[in-house]
Short mmCIF file of C-alpha atoms and ligand atoms in Angstrom, two decimals:
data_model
loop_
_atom_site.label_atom_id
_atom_site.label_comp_id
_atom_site.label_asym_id
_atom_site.label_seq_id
_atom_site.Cartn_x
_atom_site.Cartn_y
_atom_site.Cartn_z
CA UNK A 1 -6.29 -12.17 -20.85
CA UNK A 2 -3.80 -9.67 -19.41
CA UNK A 3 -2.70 -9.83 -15.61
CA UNK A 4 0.14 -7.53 -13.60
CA UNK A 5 1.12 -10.94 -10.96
CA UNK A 6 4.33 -11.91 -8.74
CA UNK A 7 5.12 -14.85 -7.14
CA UNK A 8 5.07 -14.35 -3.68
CA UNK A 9 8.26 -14.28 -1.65
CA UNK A 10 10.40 -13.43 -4.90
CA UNK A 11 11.69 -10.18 -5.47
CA UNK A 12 10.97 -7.97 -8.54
CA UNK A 13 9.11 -11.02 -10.31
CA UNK A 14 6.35 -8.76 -11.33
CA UNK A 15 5.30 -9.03 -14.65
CA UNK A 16 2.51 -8.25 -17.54
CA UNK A 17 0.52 -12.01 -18.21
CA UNK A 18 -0.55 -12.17 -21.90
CA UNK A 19 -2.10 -15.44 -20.90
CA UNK A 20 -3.70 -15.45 -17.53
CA UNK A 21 -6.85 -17.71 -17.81
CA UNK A 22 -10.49 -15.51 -17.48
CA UNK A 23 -11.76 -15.88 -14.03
CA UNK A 24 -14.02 -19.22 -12.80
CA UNK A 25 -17.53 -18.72 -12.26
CA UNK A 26 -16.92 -19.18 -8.16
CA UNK A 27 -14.90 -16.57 -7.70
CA UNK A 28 -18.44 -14.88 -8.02
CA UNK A 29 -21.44 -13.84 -9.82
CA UNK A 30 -20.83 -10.57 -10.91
CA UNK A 31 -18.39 -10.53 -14.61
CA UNK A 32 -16.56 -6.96 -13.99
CA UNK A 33 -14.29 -5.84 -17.42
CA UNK A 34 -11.23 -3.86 -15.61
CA UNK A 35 -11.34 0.07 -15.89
CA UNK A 36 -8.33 0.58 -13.85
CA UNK A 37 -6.15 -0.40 -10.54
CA UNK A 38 -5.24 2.49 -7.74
CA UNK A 39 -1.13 1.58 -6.33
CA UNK A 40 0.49 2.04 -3.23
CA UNK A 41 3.16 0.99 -0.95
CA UNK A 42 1.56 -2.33 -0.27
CA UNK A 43 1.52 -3.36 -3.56
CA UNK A 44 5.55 -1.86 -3.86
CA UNK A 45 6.29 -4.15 -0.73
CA UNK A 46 4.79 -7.71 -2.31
CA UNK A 47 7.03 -7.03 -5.37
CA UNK A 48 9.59 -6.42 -2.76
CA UNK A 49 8.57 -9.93 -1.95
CA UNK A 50 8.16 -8.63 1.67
CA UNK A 51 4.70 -9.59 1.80
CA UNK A 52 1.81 -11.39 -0.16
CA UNK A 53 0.15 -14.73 -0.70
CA UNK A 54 -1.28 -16.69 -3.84
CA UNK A 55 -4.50 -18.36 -4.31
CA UNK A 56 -4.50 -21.82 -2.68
CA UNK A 57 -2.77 -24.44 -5.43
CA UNK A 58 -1.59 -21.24 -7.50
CA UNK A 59 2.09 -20.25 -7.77
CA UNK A 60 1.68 -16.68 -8.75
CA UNK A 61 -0.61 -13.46 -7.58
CA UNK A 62 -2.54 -11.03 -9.45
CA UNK A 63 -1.72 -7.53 -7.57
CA UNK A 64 -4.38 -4.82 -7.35
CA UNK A 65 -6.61 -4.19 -4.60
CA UNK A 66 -7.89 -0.72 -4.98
CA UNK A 67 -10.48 -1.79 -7.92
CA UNK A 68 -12.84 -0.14 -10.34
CA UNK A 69 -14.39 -1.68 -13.51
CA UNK A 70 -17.80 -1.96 -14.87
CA UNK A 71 -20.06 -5.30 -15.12
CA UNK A 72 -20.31 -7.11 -17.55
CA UNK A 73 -23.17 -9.47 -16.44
CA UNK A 74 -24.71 -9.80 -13.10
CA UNK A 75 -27.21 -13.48 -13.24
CA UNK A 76 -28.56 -12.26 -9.91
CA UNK A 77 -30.08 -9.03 -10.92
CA UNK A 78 -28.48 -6.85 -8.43
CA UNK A 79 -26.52 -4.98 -10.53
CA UNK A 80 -26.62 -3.67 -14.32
CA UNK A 81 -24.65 -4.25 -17.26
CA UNK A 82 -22.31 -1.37 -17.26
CA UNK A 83 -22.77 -0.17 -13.92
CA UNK A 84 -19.84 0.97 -12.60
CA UNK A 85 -18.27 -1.00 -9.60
CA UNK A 86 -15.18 -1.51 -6.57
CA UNK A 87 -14.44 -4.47 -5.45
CA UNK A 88 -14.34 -5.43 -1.33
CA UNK A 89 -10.61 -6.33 -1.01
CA UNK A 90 -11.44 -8.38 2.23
CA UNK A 91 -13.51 -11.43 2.75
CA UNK A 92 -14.48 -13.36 5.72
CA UNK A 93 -12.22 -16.22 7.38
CA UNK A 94 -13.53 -19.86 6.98
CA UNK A 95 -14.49 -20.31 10.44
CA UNK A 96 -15.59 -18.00 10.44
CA UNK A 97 -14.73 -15.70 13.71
CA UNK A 98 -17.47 -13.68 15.89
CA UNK A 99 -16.74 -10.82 13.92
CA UNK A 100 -16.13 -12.10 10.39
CA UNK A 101 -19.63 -14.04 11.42
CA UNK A 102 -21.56 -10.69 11.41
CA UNK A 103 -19.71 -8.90 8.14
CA UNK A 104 -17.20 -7.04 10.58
CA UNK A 105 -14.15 -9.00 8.37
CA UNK A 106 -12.67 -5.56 8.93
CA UNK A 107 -12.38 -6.54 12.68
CA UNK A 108 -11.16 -10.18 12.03
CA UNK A 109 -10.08 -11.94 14.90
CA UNK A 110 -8.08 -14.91 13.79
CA UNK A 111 -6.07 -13.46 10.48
CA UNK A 112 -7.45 -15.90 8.53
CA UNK A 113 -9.55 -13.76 6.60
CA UNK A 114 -8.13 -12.97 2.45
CA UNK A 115 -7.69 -10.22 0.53
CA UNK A 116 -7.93 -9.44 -3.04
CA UNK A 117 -4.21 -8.88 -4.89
CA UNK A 118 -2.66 -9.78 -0.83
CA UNK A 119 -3.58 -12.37 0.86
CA UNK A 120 -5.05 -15.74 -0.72
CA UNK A 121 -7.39 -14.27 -3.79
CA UNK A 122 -6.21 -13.20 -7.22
CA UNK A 123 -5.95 -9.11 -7.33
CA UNK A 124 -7.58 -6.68 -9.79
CA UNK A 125 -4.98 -5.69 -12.10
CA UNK A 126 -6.58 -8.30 -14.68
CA UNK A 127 -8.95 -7.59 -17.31
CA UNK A 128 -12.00 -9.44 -16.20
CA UNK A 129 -12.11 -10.15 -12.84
CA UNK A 130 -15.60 -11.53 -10.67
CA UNK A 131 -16.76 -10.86 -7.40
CA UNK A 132 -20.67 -12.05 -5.29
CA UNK A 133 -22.35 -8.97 -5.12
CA UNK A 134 -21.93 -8.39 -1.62
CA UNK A 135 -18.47 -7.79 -2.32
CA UNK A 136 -19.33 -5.11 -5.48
CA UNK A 137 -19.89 -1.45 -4.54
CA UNK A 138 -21.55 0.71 -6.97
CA UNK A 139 -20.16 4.10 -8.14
CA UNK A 140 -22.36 6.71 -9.48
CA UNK A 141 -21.68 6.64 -13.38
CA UNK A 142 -19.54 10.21 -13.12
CA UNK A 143 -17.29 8.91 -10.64
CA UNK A 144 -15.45 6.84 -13.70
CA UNK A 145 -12.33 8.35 -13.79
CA UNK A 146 -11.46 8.52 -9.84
CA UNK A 147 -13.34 5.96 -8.65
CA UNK A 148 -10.59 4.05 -7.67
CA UNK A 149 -10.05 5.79 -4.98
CA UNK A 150 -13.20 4.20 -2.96
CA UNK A 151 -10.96 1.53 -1.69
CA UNK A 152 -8.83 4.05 0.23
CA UNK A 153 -11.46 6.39 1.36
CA UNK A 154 -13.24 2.93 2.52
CA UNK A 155 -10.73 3.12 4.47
CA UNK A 156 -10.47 6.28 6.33
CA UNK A 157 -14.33 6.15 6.14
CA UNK A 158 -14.03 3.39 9.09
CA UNK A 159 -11.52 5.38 10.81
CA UNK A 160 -13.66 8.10 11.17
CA UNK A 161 -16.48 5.60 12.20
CA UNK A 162 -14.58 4.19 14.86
CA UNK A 163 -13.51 7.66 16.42
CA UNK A 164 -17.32 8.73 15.81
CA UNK A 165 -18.06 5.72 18.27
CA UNK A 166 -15.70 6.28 20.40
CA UNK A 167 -16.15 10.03 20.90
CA UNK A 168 -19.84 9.14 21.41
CA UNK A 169 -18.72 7.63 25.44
CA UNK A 170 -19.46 11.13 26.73
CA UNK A 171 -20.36 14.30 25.77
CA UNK A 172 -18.34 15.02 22.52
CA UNK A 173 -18.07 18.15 20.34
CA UNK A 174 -14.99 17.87 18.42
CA UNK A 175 -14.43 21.29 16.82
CA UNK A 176 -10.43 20.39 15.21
CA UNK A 177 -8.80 17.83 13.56
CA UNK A 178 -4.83 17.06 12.82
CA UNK A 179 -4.28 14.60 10.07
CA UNK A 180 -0.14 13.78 9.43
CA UNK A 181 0.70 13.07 5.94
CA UNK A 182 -0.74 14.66 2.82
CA UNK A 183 -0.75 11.30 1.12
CA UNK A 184 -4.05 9.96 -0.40
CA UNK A 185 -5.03 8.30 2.95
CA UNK A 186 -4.40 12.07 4.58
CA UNK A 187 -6.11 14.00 1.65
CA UNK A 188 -9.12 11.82 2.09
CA UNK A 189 -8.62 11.81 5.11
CA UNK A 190 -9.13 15.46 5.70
CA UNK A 191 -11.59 15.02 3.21
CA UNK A 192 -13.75 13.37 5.21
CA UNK A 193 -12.99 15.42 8.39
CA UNK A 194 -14.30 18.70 5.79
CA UNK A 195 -17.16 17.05 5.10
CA UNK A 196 -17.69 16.86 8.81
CA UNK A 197 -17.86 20.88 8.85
CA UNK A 198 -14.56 20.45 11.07
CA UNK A 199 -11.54 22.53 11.36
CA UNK A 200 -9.03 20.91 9.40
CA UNK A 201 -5.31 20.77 9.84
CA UNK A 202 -3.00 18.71 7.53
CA UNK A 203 0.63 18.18 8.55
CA UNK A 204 3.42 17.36 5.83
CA UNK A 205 7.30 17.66 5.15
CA UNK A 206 6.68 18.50 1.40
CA UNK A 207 6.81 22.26 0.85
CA UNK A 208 6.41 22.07 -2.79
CA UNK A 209 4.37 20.07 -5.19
CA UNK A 210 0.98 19.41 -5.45
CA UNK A 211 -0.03 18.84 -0.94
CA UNK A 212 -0.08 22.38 -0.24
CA UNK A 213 -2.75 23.36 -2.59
CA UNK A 214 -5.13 20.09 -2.62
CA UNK A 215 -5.02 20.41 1.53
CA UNK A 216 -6.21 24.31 0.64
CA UNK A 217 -8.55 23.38 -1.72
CA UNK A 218 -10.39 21.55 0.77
CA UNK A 219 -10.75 24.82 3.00
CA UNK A 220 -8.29 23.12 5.30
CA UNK A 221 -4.46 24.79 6.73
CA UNK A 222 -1.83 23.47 5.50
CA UNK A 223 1.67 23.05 7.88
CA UNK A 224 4.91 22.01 7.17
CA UNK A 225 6.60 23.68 10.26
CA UNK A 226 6.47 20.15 12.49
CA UNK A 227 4.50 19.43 15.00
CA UNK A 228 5.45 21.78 18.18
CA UNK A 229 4.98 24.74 16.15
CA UNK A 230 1.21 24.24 15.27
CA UNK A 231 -0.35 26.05 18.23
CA UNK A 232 -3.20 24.05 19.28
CA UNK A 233 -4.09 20.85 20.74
CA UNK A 234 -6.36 18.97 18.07
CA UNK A 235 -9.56 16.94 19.53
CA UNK A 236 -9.02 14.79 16.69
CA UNK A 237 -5.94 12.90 15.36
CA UNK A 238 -5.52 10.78 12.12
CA UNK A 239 -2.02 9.32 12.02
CA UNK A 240 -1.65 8.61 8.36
CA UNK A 241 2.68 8.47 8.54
CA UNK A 242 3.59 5.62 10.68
CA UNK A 243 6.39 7.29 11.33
CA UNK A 244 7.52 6.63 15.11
CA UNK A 245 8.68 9.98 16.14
CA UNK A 246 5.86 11.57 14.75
CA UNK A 247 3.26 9.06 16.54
CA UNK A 248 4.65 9.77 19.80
CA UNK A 249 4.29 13.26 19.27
CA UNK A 250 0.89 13.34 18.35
CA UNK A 251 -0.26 11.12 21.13
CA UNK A 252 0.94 14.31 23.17
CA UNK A 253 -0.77 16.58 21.45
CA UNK A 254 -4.00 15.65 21.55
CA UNK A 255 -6.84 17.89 23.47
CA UNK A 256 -8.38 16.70 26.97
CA UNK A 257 -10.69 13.47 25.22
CA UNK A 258 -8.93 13.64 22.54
CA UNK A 259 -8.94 10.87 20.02
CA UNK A 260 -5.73 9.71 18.24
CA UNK A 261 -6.82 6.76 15.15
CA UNK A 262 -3.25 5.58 14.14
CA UNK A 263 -4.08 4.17 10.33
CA UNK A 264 -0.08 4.45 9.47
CA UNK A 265 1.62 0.82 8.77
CA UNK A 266 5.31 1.73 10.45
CA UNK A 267 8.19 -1.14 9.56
CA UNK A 268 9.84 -1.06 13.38
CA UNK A 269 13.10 -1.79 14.40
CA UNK A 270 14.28 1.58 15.12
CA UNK A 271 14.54 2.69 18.65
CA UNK A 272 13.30 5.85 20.23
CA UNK A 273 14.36 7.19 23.62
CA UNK A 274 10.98 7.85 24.96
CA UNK A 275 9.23 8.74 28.35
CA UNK A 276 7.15 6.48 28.21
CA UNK A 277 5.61 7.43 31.99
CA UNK A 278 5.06 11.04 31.11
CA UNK A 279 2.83 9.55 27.84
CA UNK A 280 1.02 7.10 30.18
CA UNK A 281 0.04 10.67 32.59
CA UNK A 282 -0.85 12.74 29.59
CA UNK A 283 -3.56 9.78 28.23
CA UNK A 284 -4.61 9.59 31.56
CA UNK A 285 -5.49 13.01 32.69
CA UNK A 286 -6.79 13.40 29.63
CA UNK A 287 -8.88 10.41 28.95
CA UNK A 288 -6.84 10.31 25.52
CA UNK A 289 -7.96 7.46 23.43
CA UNK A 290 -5.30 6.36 20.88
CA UNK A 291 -6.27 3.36 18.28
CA UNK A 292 -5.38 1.43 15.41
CA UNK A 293 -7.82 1.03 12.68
CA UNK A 294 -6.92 -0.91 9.39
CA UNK A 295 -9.56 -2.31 6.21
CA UNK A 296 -13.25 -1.77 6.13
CA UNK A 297 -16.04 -3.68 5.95
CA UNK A 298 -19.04 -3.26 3.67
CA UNK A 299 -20.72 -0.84 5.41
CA UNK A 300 -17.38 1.55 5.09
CA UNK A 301 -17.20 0.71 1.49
CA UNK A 302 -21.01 2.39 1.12
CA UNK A 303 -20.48 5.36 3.63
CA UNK A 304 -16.84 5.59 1.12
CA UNK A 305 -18.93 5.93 -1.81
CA UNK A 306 -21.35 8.48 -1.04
CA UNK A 307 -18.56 10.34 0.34
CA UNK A 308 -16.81 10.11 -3.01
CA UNK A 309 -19.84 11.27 -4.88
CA UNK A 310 -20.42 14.19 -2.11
CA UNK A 311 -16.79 15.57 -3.05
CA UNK A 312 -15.87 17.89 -5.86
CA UNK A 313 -14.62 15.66 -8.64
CA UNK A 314 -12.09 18.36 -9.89
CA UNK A 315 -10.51 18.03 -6.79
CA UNK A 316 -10.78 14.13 -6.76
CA UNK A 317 -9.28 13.96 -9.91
CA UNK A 318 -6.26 16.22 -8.96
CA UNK A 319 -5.87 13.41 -6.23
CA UNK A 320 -4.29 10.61 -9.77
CA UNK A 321 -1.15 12.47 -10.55
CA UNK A 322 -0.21 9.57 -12.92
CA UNK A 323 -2.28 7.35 -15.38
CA UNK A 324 -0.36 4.54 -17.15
CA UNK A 325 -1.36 2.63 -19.64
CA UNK A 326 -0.94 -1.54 -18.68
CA UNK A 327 1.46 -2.04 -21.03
CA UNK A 328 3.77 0.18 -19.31
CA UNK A 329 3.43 -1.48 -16.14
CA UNK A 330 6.24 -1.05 -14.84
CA UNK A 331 6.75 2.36 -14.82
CA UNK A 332 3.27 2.62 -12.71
CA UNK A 333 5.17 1.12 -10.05
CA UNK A 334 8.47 2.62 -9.81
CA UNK A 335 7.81 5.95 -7.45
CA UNK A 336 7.88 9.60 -9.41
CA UNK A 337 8.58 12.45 -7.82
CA UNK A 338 5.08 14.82 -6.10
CA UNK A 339 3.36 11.18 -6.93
CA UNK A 340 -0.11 11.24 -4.73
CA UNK A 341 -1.83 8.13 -6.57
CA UNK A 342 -0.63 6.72 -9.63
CA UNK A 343 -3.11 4.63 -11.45
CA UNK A 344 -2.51 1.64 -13.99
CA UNK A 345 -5.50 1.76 -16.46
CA UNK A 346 -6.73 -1.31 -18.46
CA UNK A 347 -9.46 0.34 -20.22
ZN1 ZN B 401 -12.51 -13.50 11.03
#
């Protein structure tokens, strides 16, 4: 069957498999037959060859980790024939660790957890792929052309657990929220925060394409003036840039118990003269919070997907600026200009 793989560590080895072999029976229960794969940087930085792993014994990896496909057959009963299904990209370590123990793989301790089309376990971008189905999320049946996007809004669904839990140490009544970056982790981001009945405020450098009018069709304001000329001090921040000058600044920003969730991967290395001290008063005075939160666990995926079928679908739709066909693979991952997500479709 067809597969997009790499071999780890080698740059721009990506290629279309005519011959990949159909997955074994314990790689899991449930057969899935590929709709389509979501893309995004990570997979642009494993064909870099800055990143990635194959399966134990296997030379090559099958990329994709933002999933959607239907089954095919399920022996176990708990799902359909043609229901419509994501797979969990993360699964537990071996140990496995306190947290990985309880389903939190999210929260990993040790890093020896593995990820689907990453870290250890053959990707999505395959034609038949197979999961347990603990690790299958069902999509209602009209979410077939977006649902790829459950794996990032599984995401920024356990972001906006984890500042829920946090905000929940005192009394808490956020009323505003900042999100940087009008990418799909931003959109769905502010998404989420809309769904919230918050008052939503994306920040972006792109003053044309398609940002400005997805962040306003959400009912949220759109800025692209920077950050000192927004006039407010948010209670809640989602970093969704990772980059440095701009998570310094929004650390700043925040209101008194303000919570700043940093989900933006930054590559370091650059240097920023910084005062430090005067950041360290600010949190303080303020009982800022500022945290990282990366992956989800099952629970997010669920939360994700009744999110996903809460949202308008035109909108969600307006979110895949490109659909590519497999066979033109390589086009799907080679950046276009006003790209949000680009998806590579099997079906
Ligand atoms: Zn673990």
């Amino acid at each position: 069957m067809r597969a997009v793989t790499i071999t780890p560590g080698v740059p721009n080895s990506l290629r279309l498999a005519d011959d990949y072999p159909e997955p074994p029976i314990d790689e899991g229960a449930v057969l899935v037959e590929a709709i389509s794969v979501g893309i995004c940087g990570t997979d642009r930085e494993i064909i870099d060859g800055h990143y990635g792993e194959a399966p134990a014994g296997a030379s090559e990896l099958v990329l994709g980790h933002e999933s959607l496909g239907r089954v095919l057959e399920d022996p176990t009963g708990s799902l359909r024939p043609g229901d419509l299904v994501a797979g969990v990209v993360r699964h537990p370590d071996p140990m496995p660790c306190p947290n990985c123990a309880v389903g939190e793989w999210d929260m990993c301790r040790n890093g020896q957890y593995t990820e689907h089309g990453i870290k250890g376990l053959a990707g999505f971008a395959r034609q038949r792929w197979r999961v347990d189905p603990e690790f299958a999320v069902r999509l209602e049946p009209a979410l077939a052309d977006v649902g790829t996007l459950l794996e990032p809004t599984s995401v920024v669904a356990k972001a906006w657990e984890h500042i829920e839990r946090i905000g929940s140490r005192s009394v808490w009544l956020p009323e505003t929220v900042l999100v940087t970056g009008a990418g799909p982790i931003g959109l769905l981001a502010a998404l989420l925060a809309c769904q919230r009945g918050l008052t939503v405020h994306v920040l972006d450098l792109a003053t044309t394409g398609p940002k400005p009018d997805l962040v306003r069709a959400l009912g949220a304001q759109y800025h692209s003036t920077g950050i000192a000329a927004l006039g407010f001090a948010p209670d809640v921040v989602l970093e969704c840039t990772g980059a440095p000058s701009l998570v310094l600044d929004v650390m700043c920003q925040a209101a008194p118990n303000g919570i700043v969730c940093l989900t933006g991967v930054s590559t370091g290395g650059r240097l920023i003269d910084f005062d430090a001290g005067a950041l360290n008063r600010d949190l303080v005075l303020e009982n800022n919070v500022v945290f990282g939160s990366v992956n989800a666990n099952r629970r997010h995926w669920d939360i994700a997907a009744s999110a996903l079928a809460r949202a308008d679908r035109e909108w969600l739709t307006s979110l895949i600026s490109r659909r590519v066909p497999v066979e033109a693979y390589t086009e799907a991952y080679t950046p276009a200009p006003d790209d949000i997500k680009t998806v590579l479709d099997f079906a």
